Short mmCIF file of C-alpha atoms in Angstrom, two decimals:
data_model
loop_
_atom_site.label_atom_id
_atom_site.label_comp_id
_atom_site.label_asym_id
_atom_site.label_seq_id
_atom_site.Cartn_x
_atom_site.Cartn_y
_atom_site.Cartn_z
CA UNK A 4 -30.87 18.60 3.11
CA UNK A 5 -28.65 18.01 0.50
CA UNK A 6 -26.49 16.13 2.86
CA UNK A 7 -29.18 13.90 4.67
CA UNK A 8 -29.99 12.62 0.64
CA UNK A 9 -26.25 11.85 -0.01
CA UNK A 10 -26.31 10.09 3.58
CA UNK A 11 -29.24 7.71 2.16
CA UNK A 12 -27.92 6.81 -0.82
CA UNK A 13 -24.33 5.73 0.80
CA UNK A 14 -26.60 3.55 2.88
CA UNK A 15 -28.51 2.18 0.25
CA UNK A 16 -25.08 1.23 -1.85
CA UNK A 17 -23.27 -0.16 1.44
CA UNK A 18 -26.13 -2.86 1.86
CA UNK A 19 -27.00 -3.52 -2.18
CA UNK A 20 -23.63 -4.39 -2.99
CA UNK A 21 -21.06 -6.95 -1.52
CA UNK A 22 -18.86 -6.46 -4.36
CA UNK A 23 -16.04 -3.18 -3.90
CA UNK A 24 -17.93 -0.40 -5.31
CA UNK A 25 -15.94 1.07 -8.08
CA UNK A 26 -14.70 5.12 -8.08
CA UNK A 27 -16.29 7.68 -10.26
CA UNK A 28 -12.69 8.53 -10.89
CA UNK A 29 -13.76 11.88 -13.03
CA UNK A 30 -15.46 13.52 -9.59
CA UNK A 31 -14.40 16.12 -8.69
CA UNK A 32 -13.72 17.29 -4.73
CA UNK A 33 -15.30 20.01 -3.12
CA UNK A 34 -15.23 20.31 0.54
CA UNK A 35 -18.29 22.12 2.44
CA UNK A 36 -19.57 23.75 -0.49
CA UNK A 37 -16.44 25.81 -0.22
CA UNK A 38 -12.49 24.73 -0.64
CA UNK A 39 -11.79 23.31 -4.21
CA UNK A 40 -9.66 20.37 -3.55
CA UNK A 41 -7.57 19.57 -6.44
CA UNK A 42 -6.69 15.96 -6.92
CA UNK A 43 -5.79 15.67 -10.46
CA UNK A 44 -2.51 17.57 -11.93
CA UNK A 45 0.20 17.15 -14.06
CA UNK A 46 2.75 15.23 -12.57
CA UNK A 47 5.89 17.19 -11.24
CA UNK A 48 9.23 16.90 -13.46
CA UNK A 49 11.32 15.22 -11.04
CA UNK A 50 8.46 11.85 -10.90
CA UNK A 51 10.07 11.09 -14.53
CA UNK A 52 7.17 8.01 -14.87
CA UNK A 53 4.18 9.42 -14.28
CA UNK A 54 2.14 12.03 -16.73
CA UNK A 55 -0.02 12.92 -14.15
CA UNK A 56 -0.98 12.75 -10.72
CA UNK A 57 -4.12 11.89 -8.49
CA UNK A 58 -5.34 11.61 -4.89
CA UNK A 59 -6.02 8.36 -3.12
CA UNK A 60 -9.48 10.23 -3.27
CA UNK A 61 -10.01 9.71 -6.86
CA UNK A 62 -9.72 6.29 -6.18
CA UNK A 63 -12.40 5.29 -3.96
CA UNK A 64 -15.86 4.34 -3.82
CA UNK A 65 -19.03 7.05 -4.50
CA UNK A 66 -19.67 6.25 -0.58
CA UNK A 67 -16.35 6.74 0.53
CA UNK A 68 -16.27 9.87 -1.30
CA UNK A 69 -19.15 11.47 -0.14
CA UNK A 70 -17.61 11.15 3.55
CA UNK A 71 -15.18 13.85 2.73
CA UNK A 72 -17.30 16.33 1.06
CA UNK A 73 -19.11 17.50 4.45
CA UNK A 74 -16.70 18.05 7.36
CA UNK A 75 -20.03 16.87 9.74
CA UNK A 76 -19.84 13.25 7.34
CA UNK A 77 -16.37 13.37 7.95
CA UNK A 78 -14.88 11.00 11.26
CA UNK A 79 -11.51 12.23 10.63
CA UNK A 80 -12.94 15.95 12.02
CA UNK A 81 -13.97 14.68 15.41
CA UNK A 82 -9.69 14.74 15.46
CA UNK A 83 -9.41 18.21 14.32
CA UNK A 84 -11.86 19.36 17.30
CA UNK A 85 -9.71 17.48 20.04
CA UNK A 86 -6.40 18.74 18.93
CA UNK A 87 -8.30 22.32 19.31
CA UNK A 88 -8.69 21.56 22.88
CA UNK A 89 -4.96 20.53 22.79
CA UNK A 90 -3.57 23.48 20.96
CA UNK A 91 -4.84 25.54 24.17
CA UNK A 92 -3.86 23.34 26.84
CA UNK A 93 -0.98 24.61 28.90
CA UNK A 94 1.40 21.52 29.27
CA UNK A 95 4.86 21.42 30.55
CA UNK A 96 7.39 22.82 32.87
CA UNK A 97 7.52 26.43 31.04
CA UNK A 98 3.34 26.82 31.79
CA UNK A 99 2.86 27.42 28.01
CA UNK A 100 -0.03 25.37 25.26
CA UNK A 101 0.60 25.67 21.67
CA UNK A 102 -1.36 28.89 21.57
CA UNK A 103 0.85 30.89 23.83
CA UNK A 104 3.28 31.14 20.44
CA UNK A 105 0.92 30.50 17.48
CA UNK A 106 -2.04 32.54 18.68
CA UNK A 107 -4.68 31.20 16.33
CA UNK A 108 -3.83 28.08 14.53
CA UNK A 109 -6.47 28.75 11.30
CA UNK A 110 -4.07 31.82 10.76
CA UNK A 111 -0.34 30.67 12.27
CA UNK A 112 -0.53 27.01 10.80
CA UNK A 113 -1.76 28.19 7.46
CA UNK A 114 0.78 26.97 4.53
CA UNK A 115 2.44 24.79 6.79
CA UNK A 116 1.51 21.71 6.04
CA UNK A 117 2.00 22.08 2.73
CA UNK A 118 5.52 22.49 2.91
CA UNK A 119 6.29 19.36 5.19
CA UNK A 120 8.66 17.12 5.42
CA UNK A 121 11.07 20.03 5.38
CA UNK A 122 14.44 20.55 5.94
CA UNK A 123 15.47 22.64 8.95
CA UNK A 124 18.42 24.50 9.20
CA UNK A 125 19.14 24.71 12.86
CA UNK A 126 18.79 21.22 13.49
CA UNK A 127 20.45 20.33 10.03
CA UNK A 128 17.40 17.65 9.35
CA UNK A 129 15.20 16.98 7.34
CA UNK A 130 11.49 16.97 9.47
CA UNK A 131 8.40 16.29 9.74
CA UNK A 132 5.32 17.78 11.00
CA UNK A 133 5.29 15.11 13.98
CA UNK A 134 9.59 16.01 14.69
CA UNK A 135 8.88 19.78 14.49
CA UNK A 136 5.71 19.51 17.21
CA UNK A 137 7.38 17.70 19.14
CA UNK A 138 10.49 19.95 19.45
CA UNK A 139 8.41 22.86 20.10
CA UNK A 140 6.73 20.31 23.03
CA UNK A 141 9.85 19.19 24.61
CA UNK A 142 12.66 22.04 23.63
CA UNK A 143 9.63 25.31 24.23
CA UNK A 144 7.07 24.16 26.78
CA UNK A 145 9.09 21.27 28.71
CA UNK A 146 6.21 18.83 27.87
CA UNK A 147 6.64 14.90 26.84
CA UNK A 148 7.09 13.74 23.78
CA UNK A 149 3.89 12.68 22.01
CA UNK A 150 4.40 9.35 19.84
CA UNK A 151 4.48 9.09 16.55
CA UNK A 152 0.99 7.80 15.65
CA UNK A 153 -0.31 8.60 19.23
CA UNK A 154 -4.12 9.97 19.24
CA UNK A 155 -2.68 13.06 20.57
CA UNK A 156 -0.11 13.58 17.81
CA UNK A 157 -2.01 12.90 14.69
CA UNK A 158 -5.01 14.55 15.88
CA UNK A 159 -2.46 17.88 15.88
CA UNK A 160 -1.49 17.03 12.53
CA UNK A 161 -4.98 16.64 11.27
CA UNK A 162 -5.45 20.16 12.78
CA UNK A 163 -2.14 21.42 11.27
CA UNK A 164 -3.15 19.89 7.95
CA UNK A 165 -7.37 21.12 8.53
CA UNK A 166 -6.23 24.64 7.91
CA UNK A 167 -3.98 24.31 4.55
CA UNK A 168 -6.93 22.41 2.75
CA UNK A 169 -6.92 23.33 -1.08
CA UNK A 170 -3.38 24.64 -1.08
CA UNK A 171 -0.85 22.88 -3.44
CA UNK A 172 1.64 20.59 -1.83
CA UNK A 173 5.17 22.02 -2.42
CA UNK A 174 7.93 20.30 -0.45
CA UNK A 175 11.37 21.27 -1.35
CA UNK A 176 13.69 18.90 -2.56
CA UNK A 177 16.78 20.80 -3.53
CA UNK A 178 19.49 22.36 -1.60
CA UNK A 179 20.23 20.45 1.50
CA UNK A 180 17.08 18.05 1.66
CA UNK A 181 18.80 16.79 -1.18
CA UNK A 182 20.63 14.11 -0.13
CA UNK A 183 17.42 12.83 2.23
CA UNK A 184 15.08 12.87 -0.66
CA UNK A 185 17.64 10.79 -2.64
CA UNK A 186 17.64 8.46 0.06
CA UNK A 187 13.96 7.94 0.05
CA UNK A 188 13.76 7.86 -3.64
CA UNK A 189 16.05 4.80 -3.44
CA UNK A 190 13.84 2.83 -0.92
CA UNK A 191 10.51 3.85 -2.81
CA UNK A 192 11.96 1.33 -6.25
CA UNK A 193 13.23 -1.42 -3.58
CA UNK A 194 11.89 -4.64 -4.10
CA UNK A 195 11.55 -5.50 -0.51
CA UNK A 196 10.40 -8.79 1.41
CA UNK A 197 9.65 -12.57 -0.20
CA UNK A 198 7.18 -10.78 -2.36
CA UNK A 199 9.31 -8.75 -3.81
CA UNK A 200 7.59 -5.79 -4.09
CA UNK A 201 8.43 -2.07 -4.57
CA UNK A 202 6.39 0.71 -3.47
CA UNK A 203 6.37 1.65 -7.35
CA UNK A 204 5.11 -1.96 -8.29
CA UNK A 205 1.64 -1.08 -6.56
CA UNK A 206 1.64 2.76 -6.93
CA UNK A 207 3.79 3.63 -9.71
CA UNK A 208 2.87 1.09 -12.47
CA UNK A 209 -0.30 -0.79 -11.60
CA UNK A 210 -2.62 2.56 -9.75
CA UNK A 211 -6.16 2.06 -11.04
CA UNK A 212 -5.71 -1.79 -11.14
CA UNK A 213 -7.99 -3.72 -8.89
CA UNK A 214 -5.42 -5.80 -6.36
CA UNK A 215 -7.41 -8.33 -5.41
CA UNK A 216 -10.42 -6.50 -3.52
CA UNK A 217 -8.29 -3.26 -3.53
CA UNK A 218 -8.27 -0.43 -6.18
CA UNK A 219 -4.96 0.61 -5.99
CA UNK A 220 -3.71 4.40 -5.94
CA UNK A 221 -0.84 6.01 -6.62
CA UNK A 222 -0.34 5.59 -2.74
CA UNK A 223 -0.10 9.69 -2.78
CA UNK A 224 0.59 11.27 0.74
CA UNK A 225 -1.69 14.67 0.58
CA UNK A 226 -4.36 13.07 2.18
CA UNK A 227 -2.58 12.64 5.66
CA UNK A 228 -3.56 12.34 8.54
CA UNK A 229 -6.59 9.92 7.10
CA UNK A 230 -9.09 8.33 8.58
CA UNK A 231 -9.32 4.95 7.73
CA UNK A 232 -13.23 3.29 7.87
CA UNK A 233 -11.34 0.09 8.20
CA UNK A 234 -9.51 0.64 11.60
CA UNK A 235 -12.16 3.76 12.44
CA UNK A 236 -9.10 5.86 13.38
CA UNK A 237 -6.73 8.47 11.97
CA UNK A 238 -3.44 7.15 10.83
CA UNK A 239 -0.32 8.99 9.99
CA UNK A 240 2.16 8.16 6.57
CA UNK A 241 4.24 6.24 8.74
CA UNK A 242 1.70 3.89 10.28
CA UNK A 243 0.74 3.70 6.35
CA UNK A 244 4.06 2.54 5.20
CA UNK A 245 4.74 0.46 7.55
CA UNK A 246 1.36 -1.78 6.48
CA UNK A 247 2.66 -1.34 3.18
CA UNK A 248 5.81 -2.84 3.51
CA UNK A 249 4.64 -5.55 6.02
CA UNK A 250 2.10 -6.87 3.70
CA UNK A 251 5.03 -7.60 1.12
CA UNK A 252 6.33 -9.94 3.60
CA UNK A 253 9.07 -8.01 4.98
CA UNK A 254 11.21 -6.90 7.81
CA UNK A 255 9.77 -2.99 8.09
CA UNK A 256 11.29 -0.18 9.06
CA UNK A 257 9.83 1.65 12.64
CA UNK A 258 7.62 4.94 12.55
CA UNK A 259 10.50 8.04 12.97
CA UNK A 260 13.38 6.04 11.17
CA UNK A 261 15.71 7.95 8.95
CA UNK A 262 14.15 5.09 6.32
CA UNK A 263 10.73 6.79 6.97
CA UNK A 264 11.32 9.87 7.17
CA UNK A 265 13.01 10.36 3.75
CA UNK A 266 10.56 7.92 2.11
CA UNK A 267 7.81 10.70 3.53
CA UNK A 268 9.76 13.22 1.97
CA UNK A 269 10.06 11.50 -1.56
CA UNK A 270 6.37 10.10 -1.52
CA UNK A 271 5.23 13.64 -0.42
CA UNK A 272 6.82 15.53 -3.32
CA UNK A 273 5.86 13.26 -6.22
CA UNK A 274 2.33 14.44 -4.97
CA UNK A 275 3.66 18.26 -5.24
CA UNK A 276 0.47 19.99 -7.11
CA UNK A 277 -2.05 17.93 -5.50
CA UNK A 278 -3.85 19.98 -2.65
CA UNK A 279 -3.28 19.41 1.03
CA UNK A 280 -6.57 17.17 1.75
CA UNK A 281 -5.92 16.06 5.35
CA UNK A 282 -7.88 14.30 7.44
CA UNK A 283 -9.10 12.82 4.47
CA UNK A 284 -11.50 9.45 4.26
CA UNK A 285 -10.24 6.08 3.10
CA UNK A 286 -11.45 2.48 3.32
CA UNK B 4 -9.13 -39.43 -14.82
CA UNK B 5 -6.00 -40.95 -15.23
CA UNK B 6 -3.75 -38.87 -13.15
CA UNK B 7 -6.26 -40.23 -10.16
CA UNK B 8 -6.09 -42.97 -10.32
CA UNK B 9 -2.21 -43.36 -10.07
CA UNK B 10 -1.91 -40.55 -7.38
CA UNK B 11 -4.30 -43.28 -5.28
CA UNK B 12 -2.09 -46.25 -6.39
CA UNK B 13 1.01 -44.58 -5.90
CA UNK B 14 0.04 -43.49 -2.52
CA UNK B 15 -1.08 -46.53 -1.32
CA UNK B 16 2.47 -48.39 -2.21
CA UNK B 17 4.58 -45.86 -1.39
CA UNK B 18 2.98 -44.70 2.18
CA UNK B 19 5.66 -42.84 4.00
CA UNK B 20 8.50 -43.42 1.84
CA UNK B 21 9.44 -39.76 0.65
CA UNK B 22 9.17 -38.62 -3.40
CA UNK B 23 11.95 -37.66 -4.90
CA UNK B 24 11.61 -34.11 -4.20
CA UNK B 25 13.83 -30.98 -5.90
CA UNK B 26 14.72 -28.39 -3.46
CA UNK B 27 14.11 -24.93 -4.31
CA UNK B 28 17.77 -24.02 -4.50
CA UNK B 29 18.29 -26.90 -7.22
CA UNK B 30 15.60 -26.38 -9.26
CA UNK B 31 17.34 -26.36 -13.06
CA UNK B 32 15.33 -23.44 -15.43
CA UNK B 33 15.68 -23.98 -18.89
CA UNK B 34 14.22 -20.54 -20.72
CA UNK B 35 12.26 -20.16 -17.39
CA UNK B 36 10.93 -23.88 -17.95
CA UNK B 37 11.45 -26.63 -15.89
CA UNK B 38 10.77 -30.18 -17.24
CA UNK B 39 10.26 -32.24 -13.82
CA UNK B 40 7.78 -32.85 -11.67
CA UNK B 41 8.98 -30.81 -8.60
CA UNK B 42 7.86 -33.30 -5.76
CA UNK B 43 8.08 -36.46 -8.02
CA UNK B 44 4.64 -36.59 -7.74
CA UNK B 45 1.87 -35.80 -10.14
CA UNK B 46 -0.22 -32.76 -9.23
CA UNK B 47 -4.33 -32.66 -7.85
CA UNK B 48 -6.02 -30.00 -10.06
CA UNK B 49 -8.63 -29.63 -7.19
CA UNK B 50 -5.62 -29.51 -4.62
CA UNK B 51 -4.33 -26.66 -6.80
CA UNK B 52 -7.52 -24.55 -7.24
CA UNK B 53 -7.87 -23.83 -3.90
CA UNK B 54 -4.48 -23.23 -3.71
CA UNK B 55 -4.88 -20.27 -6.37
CA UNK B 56 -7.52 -18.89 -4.06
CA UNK B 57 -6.37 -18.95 -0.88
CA UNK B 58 -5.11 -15.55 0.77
CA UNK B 59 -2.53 -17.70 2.54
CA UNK B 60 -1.38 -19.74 -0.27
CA UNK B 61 -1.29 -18.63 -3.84
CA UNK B 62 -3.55 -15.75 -3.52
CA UNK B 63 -2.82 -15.88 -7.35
CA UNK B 64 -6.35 -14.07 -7.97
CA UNK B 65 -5.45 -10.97 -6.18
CA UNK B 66 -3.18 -10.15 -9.80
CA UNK B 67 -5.09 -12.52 -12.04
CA UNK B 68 -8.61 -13.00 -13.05
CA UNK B 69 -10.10 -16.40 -14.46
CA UNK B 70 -13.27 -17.20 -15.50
CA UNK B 71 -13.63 -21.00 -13.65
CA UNK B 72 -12.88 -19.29 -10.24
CA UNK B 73 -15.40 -16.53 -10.65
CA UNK B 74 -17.36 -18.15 -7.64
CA UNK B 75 -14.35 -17.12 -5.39
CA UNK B 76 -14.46 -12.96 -4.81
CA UNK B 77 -12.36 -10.35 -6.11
CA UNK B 78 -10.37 -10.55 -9.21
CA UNK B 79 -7.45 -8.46 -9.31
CA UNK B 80 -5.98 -7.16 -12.56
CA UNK B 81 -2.14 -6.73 -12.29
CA UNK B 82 -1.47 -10.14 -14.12
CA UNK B 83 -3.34 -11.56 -17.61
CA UNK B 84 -6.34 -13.37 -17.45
CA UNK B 85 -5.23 -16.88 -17.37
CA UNK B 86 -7.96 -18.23 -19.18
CA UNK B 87 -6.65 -20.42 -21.93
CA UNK B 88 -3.12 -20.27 -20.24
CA UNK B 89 -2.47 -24.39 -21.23
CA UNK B 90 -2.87 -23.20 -24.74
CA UNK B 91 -0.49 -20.81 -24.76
CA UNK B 92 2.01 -22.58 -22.54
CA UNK B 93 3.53 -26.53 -21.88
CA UNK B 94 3.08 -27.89 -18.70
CA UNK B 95 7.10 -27.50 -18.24
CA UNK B 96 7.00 -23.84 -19.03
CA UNK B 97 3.69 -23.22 -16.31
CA UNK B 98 5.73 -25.01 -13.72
CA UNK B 99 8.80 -22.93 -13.90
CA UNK B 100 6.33 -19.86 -14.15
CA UNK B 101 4.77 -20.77 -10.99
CA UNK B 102 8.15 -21.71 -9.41
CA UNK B 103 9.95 -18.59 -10.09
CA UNK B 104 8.37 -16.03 -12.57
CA UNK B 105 11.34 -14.18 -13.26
CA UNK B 106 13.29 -16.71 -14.96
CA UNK B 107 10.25 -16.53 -17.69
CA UNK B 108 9.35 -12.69 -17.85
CA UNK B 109 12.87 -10.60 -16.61
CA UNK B 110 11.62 -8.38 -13.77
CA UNK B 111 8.45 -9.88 -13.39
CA UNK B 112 6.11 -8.34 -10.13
CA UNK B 113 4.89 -12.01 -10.10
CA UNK B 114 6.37 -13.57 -6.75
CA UNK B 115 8.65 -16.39 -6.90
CA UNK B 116 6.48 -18.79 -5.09
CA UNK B 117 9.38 -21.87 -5.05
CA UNK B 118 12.83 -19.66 -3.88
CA UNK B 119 14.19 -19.83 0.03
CA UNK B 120 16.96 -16.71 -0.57
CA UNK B 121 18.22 -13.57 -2.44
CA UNK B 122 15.44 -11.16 -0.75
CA UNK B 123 15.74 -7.42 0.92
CA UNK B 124 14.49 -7.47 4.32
CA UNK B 125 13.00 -10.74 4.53
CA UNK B 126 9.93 -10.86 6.87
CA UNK B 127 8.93 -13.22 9.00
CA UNK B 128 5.52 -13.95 6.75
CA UNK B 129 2.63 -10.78 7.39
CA UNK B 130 3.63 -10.21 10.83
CA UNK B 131 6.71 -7.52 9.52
CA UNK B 132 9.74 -8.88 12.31
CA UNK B 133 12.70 -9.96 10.75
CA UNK B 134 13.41 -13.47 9.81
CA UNK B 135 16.01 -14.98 8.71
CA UNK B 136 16.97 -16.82 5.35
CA UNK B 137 16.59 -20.17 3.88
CA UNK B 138 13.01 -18.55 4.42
CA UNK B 139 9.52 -21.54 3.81
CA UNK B 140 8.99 -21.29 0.08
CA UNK B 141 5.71 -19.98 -0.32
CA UNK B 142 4.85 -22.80 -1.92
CA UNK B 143 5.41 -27.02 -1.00
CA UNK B 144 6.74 -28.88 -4.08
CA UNK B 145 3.31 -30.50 -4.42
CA UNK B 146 1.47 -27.29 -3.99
CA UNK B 147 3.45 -25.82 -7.07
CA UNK B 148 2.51 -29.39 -8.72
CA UNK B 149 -0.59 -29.34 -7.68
CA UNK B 150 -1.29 -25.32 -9.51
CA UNK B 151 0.56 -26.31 -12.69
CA UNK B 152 -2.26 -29.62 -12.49
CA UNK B 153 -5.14 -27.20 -12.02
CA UNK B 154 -3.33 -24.46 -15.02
CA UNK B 155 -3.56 -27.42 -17.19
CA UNK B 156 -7.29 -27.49 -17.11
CA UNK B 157 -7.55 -23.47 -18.37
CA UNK B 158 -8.27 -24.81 -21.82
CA UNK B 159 -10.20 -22.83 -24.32
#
């Protein structure tokens, strides 16, 4: 009931107003009646400019909002439910589906997400959630890779990510991932392309400034996989950054680049305290 | 009024003979200002408004609001207002602004709408392939000319 009336009144706001409808950047995120999201904390000690922190949440319209507070009002779900089909699915040479190893994904895959991009020892790299599913496709079931931002593969991480909701993002930056998140740190103050832009220009020192028709966030990561309204699909960090960069009028970098991969790791870990929110809702 | 009138009679003696125009790379800053006309050629105010507007062009309203283009949508805030900006600046000193920002404010995130080189990954405009330098200017001579014309009207 409560739902239906929230329904109405996004309707009633999308056709009244023409004009971006602002955020009621002091609500507060509650998913399902149920898991407290947290997307306001004090920023982490190694993101030396920043106070505090916020989710890309905070940031958007009451409509927009609203869309993420009900997992039935929210598209990015509808993802969630096919990678369940997915996790089951024997695929590959060794007759095996996610679920022959992880049993139950709610109770394997909880924590997980919050931890990623992370370094792994074995394979001396630095991952993330898309590298370490598809080693476990290609290396433990002799199945094909899944692409980066393929349906397939961000519906799995919106599944990964489904079942960490309202714990604290805490990637590791010390020890080996070191060096990586160094690297990524480096690219995020890069003025790149004939705009000139850096990552922190938008996120870092203008977040809560109107960009033309765009309220602009701190461009925080916890949110991924999200569904964007705009494209009506779920899209993963890299997809993100790579519309990010392009729209500064430069040469990008590709989805799975070293570039990318460390820039996830450095973008993810200035949102450390923030809760794992993914699929989340954006315009 | 004025300025019409010899951007008509100018054009009408001097069709297709080129103006004297200052390429980006030799554009001479003094304190971020710069003194000539870039193309030669004095600059349309109503030329340069839509300039300002246009996502293609200037798209100088995605950082800046002003009040005499509030019938075009969406405002941004990164920049000042620029209402009143010809009383706070010379015409020389709004030119070299618009040309290249940086040689005025040190660090500026205000693009350099009138430089060819010097950038990280250049892009080949929005479509995020590679391209290669002298890049287009963002903006002609006489579409910098024509902005610094249409500045000059931001009078309080």
């Amino acid at each position: 009931m409560k739902n239906k009336m929230l329904r109405s009144v996004a309707v009633l706001v999308a056709v009244g107003l023409s004009a971006p409808v602002l955020a009621d950047e002091d609500a507060d995120l509650v998913i399902n009646e149920e898991i407290e999201i947290t997307v306001r904390a004090p920023a982490p000690d190694h993101t030396e400019n920043l106070s505090e922190i916020f989710s890309g949440w905070v940031f958007r319209s009451a409509e927009t909002q609203a869309m993420q507070m009900d997992d039935f009002d929210n598209p990015g779900m509808i993802g969630v439910e096919s990678a369940m089909a997915d996790w089951a699915a024997v695929d590959g040479s060794e007759g095996k589906s996610c679920a022959s190893c992880h049993e139950d994904a709610e109770t394997s895959m909880k924590g997980v997400r919050a931890v990623y991009p992370k370094w792994n020892e074995e394979a001396g790299e630095v991952r993330t959630l898309e590298m370490q599913i598809n080693d476990c496709r290609t290396t433990r079931m002799g199945a094909e890779e899944w692409k980066w931002s393929g349906d397939d593969m961000v519906d799995m991480t919106a599944l990964i990510s489904s079942v960490s909701r309202g714990m604290p993002m805490n990637v590791a930056i010390d020890g080996p991932a070191r060096e990586t998140w160094e690297k990524g740190k480096e690219i995020y103050y890069t003025r790149y392309g004939q705009l000139e832009l850096a990552c922190a220009n938008c996120h870092e020192d203008n977040y809560g400034n109107m960009i033309r028709a765009d309220h602009l966030s701190q461009g925080q990561t916890n949110g991924f996989p999200v569904y964007r309204l705009k494209t009506a699909s779920l899209n993963s960090t890299h997809k993100r950054f790579r519309g990010c960069i392009r729209d500064t009028r430069a040469e990008t970098f590709a989805e799975g680049s070293p570039e990318f991969i460390a820039l996830d790791l450095y973008v993810a870990s200035r949102g450390n305290g923030l809760s794992v929110e993914g699929p989340s809702v954006r315009n | 009024m004025k300025h019409r009138a010899l951007t008509l009679a100018c054009a009408v003696t001097l069709t297709g003979a080129a103006w004297a125009e200052t390429a980006p790379e030799a554009v001479s800053y003094d304190y971020g200002a710069v003194a000539e006309s870039l193309s030669g050629a004095p600059g349309d105010p109503e030329a340069g408004r839509a300039v300002m507007v246009s996502r293609g062009l200037g798209n100088c309203i995605a950082c800046h609001e002003v009040t005499a283009l509030s019938d075009a949508p969406f405002h941004g805030e990164v920049g000042p207002m620029l209402d009143g900006a010809a009383d706070r600046w010379t015409e020389a000193e709004l030119r070299g602004i618009v040309a290249n920002a940086k040689m005025m404010f040190d660090g500026t995130m205000m693009p350099a709408f009138y430089k060819t080189s010097g950038y990280i990954r250049p892009g080949d405009a929005f479509t995020g392939k590679a391209a290669t330098e002298p890049l287009p200017p963002l903006l002609t001579a006489q579409q910098i000319e024509d902005v610094v014309a249409y500045l000059l009207t931001l009078k309080e």
